[in-house]
mmCIF file of C-alpha atoms in Angstrom:
data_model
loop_
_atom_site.group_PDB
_atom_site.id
_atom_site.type_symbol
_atom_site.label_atom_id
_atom_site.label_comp_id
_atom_site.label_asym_id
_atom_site.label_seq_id
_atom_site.Cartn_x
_atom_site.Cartn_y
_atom_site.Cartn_z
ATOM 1 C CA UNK A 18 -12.875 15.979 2.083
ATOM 2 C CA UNK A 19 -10.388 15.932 -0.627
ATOM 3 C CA UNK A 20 -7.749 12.815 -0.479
ATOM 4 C CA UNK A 21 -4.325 12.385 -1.454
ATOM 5 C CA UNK A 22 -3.398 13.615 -4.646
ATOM 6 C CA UNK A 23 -0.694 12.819 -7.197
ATOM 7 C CA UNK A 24 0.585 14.355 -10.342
ATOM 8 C CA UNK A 25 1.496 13.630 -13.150
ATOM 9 C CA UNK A 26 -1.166 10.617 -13.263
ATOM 10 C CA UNK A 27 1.019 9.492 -16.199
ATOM 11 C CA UNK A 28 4.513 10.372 -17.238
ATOM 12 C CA UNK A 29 7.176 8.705 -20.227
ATOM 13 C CA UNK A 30 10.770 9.594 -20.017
ATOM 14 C CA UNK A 31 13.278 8.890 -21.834
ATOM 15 C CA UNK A 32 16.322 6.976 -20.365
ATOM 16 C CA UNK A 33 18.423 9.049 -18.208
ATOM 17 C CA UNK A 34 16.640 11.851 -18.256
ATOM 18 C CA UNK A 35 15.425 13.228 -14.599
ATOM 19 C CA UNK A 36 11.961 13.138 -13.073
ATOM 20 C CA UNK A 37 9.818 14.725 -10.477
ATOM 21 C CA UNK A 38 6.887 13.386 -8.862
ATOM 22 C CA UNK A 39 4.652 15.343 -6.944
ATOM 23 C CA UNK A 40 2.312 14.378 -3.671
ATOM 24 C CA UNK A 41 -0.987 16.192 -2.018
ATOM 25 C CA UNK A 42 -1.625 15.212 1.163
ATOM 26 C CA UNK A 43 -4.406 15.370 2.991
ATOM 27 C CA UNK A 44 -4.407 18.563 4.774
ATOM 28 C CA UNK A 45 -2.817 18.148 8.264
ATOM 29 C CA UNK A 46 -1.652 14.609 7.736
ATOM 30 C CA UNK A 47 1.662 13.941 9.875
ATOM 31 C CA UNK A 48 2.783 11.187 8.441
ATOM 32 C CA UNK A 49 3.973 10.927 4.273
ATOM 33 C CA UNK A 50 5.066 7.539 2.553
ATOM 34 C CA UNK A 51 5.686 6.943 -0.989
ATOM 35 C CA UNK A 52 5.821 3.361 -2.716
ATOM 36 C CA UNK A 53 6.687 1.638 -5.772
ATOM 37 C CA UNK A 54 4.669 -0.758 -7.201
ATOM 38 C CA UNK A 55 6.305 -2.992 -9.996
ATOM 39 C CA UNK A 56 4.042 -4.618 -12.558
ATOM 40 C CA UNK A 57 2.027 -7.935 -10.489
ATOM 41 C CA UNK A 58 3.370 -7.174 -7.458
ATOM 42 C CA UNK A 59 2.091 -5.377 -4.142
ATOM 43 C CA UNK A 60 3.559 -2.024 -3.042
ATOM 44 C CA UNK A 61 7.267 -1.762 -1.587
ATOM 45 C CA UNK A 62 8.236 1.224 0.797
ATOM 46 C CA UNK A 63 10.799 4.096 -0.232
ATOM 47 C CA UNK A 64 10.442 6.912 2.099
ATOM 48 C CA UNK A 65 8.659 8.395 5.127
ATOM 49 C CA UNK A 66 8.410 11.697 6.549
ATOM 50 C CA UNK A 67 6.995 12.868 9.890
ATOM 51 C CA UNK A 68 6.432 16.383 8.688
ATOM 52 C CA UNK A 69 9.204 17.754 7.520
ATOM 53 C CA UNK A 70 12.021 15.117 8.945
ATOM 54 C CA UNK A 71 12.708 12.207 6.553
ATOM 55 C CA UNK A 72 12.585 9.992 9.076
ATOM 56 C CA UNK A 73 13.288 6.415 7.032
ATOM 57 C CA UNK A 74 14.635 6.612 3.446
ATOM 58 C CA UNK A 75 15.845 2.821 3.659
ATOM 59 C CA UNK A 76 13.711 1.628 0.990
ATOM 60 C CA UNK A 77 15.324 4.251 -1.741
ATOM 61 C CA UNK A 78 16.830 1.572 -4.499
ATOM 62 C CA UNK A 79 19.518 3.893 -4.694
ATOM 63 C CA UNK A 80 21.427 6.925 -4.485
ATOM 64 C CA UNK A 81 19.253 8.612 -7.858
ATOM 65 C CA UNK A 82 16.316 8.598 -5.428
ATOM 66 C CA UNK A 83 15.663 11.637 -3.525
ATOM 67 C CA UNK A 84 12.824 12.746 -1.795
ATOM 68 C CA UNK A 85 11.755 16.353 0.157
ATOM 69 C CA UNK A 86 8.523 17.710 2.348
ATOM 70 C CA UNK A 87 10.615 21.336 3.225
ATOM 71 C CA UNK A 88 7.018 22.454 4.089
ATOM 72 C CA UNK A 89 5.406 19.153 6.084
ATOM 73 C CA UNK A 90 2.767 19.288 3.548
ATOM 74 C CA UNK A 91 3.942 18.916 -0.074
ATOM 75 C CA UNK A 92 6.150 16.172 -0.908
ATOM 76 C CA UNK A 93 8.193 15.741 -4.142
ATOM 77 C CA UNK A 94 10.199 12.153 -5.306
ATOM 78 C CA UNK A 95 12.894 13.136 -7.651
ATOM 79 C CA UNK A 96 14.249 10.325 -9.642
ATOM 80 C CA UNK A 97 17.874 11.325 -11.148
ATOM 81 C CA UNK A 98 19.415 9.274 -14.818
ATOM 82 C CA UNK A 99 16.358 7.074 -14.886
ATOM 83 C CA UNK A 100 16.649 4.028 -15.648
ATOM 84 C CA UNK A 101 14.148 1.054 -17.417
ATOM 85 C CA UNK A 102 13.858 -0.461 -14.335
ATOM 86 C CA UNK A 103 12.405 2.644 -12.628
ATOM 87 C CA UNK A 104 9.264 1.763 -14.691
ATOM 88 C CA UNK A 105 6.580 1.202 -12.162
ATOM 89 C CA UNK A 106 3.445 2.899 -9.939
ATOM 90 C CA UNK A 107 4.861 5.245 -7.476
ATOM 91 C CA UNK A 108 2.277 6.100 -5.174
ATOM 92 C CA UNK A 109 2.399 8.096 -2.049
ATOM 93 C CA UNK A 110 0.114 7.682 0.902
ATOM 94 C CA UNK A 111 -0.312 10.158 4.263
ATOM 95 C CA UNK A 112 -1.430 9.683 7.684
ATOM 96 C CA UNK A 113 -3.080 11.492 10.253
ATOM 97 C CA UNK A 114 -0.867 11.114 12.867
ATOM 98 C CA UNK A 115 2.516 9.560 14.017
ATOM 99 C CA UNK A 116 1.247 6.063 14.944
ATOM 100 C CA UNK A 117 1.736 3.083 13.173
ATOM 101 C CA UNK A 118 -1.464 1.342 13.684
ATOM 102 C CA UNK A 119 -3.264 4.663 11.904
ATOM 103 C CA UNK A 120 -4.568 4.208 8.536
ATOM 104 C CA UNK A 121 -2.741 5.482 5.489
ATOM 105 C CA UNK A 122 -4.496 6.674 2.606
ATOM 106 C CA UNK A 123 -3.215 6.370 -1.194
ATOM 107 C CA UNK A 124 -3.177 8.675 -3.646
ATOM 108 C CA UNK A 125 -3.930 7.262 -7.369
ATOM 109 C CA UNK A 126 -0.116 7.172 -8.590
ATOM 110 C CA UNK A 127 1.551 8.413 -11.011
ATOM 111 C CA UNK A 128 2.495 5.394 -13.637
ATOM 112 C CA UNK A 129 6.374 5.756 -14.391
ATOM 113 C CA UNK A 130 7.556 4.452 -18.103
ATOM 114 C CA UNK A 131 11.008 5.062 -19.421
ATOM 115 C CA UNK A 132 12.012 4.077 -22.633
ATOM 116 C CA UNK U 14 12.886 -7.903 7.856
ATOM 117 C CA UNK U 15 9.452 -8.260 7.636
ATOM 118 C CA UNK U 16 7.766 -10.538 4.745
ATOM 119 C CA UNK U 17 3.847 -11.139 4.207
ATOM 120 C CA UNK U 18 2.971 -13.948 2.023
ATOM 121 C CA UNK U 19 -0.819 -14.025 0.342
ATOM 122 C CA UNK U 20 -1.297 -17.980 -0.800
ATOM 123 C CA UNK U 21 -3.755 -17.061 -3.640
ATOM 124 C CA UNK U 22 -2.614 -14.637 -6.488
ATOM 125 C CA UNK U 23 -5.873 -15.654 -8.539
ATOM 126 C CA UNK U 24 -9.096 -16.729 -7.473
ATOM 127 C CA UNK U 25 -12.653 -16.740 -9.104
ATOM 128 C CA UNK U 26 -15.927 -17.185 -7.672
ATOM 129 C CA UNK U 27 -19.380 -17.095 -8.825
ATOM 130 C CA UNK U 28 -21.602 -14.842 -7.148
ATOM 131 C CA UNK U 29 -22.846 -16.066 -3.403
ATOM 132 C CA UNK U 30 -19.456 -17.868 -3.085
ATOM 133 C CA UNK U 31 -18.043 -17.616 0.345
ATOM 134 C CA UNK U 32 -14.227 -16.348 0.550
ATOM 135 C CA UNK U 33 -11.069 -16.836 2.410
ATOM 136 C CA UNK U 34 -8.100 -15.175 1.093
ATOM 137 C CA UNK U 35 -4.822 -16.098 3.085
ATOM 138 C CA UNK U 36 -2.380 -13.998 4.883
ATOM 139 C CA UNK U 37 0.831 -14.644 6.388
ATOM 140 C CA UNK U 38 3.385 -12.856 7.539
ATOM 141 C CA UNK U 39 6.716 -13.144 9.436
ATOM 142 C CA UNK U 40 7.840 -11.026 11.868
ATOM 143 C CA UNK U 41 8.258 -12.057 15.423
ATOM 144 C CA UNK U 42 6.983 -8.974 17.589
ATOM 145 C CA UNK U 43 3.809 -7.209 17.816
ATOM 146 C CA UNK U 44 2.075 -5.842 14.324
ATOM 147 C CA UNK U 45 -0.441 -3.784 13.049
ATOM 148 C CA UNK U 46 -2.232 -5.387 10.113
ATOM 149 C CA UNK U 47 -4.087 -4.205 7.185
ATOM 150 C CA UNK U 48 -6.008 -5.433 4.608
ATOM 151 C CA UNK U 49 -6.161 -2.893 1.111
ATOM 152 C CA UNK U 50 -8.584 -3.454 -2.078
ATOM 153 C CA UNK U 51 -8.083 -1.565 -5.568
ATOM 154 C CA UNK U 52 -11.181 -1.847 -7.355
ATOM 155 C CA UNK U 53 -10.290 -1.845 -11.423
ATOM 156 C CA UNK U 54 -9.434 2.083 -12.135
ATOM 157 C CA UNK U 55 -9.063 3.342 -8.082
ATOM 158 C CA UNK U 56 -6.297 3.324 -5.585
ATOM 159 C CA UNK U 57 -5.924 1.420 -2.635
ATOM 160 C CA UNK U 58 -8.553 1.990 0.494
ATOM 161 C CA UNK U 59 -8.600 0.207 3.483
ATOM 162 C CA UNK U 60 -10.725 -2.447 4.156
ATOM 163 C CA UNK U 61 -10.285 -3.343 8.094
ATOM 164 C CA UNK U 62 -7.136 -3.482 10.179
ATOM 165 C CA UNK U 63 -5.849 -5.043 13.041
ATOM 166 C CA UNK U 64 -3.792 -3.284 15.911
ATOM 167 C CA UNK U 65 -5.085 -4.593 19.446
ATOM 168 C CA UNK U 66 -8.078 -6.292 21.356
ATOM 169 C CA UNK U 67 -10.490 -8.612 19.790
ATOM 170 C CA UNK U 68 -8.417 -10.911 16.659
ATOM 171 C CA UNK U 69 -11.651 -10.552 14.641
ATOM 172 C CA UNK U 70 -12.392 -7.213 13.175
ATOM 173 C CA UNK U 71 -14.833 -6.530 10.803
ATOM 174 C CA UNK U 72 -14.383 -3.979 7.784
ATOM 175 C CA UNK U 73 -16.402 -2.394 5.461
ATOM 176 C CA UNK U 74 -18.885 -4.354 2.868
ATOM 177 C CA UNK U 75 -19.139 -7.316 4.447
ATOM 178 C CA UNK U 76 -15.511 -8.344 5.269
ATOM 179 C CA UNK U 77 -13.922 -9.385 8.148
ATOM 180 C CA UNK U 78 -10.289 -10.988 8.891
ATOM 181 C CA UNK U 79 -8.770 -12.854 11.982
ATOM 182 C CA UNK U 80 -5.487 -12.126 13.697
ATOM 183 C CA UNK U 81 -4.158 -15.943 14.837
ATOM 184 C CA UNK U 82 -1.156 -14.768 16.540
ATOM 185 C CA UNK U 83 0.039 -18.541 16.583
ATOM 186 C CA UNK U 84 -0.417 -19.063 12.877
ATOM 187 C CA UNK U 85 1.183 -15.643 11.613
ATOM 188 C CA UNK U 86 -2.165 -15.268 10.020
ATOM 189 C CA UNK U 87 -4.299 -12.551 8.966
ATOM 190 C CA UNK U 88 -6.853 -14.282 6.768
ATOM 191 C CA UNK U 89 -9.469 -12.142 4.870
ATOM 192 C CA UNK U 90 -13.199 -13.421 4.820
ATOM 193 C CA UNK U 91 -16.646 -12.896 3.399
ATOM 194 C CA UNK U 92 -19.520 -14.903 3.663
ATOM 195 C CA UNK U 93 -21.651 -14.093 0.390
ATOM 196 C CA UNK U 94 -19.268 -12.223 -2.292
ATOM 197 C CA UNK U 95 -20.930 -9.731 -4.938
ATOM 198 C CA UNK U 96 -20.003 -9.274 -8.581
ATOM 199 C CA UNK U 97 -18.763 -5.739 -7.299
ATOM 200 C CA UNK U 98 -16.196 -7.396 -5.258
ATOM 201 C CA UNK U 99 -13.983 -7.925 -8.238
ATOM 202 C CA UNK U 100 -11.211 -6.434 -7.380
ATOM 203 C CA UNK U 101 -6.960 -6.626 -5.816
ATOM 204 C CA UNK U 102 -6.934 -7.484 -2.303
ATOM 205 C CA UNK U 103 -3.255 -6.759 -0.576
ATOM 206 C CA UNK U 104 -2.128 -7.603 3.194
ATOM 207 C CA UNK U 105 -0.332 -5.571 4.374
ATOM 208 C CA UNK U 106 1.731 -5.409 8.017
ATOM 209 C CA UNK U 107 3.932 -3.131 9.896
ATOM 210 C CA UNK U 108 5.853 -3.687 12.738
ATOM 211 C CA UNK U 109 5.364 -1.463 15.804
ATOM 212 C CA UNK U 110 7.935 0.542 16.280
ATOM 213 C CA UNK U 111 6.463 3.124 19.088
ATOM 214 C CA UNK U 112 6.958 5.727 16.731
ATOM 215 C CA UNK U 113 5.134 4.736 13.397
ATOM 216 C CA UNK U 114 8.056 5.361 11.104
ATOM 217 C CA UNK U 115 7.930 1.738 9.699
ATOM 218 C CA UNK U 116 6.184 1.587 6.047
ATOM 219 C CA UNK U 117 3.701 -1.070 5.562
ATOM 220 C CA UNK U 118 4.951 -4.425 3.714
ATOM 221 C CA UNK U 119 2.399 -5.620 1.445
ATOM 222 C CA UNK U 120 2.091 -8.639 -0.103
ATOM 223 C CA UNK U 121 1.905 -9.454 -3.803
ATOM 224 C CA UNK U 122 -1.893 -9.496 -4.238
ATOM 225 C CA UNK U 123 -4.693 -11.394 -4.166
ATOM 226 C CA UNK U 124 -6.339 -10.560 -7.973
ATOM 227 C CA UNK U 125 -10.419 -12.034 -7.718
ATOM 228 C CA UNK U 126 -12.636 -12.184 -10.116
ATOM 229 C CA UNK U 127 -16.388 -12.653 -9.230
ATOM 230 C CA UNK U 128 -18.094 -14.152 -11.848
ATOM 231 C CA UNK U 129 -22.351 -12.953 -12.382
#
């Protein structure tokens, strides 16, 4: 079946200008989590949603970050005023169910550059 | 706060090369651990995990990884590695909570390079 998809694959902003990132689960996944991956380094969490509850938004880097599932299904990361060190692979990931010892699945990312 | 620590960011092999990549991580309760490769150009897929029962799991293609509760460890391992192993391995671990709302935390990455 189809797996997580992400769009845009690619997107270039200019500093301070606003962003939206969208995420595809994989239908009927529970679970939602989106990432950031700096340059050389593994993945660190931002967000989770258990369908439509945000659930854990401690790993947001701050208050420009904003994230929303209003449906359980489609989830959108909003960065506000970006900034250079926004720059990075955000990448999103769902789950079948509630349980933490599930697997998540990744999307491809969408690759973040502001200028 | 949980922290996993991978030993080896770079690592090259020639083909029929066993490997060991190391994991540790430090968090004092029970864990669910994962191991994730990105082959050059895809996303991440899950290799094997670890959430209960017997500390040796086995994955797909050939790998397998031991849970050593008393060492923190979570070590990756193949005996023969291909050229189409090339590839970013990432250990990952997340605490259990009861009700799965804890992200993973990866590691930085283990980047290896199988030489033909």
């Amino acid at each position: 079946g189809a797996g997580v998809s992400q769009s845009p694959r690619y997107k270039v902003a200019k500093r301070g200008q606003d962003v939206a990132l969208r995420c595809d689960p994989i239908s009927g996944h529970v679970s939602l989590f989106w990432y950031q991956q700096a340059l050389g380094q593994g993945p660190e969490f931002l967000t989770y949603f258990q369908n439509e509850a945000q659930l854990d938004k401690s790993g947001l880097p701050s208050d420009r970050f904003f994230a929303e599932r209003p449906e359980g299904s489609v989830s959108t990361l909003k960065i506000q005023r970006t900034q250079q060190e926004d720059s990075a692979v955000y990448l999103c990931a769902s789950r079948r169910t509630g349980g933490g010892a599930d697997t998540q699945y990744f999307g491809p990312g969408t690759r973040l550059t502001v200028l | 706060a949980q922290s996993v620590s991978q030993h080896n960011h770079h690592v090259i092999l020639s083909e029929a090369a066993s490997l060991e990549l190391g994991c540790n991580y430090s968090y004092g309760g029970t864990v669910n651990l994962f191991w994730y490769v990105q082959y050059p150009g895809q996303h991440l897929q899950l290799l094997l995990k670890y959430f209960s029962g017997d500390p040796l799991v086995k994955g797909i293609k050939g790998f397998e990884a031991e849970f050593i509760k008393s060492k923190f460890s979570f070590n990756l391992r193949k005996p023969s590695v291909q050229w189409s192993d090339t590839a970013e391995y990432f250990c990952a671990v997340n605490a259990y909570s009861g009700g799965g709302a804890d992200g993973l935390t990866f590691g930085k990455g283990t980047h290896l390079i199988i030489q033909p």
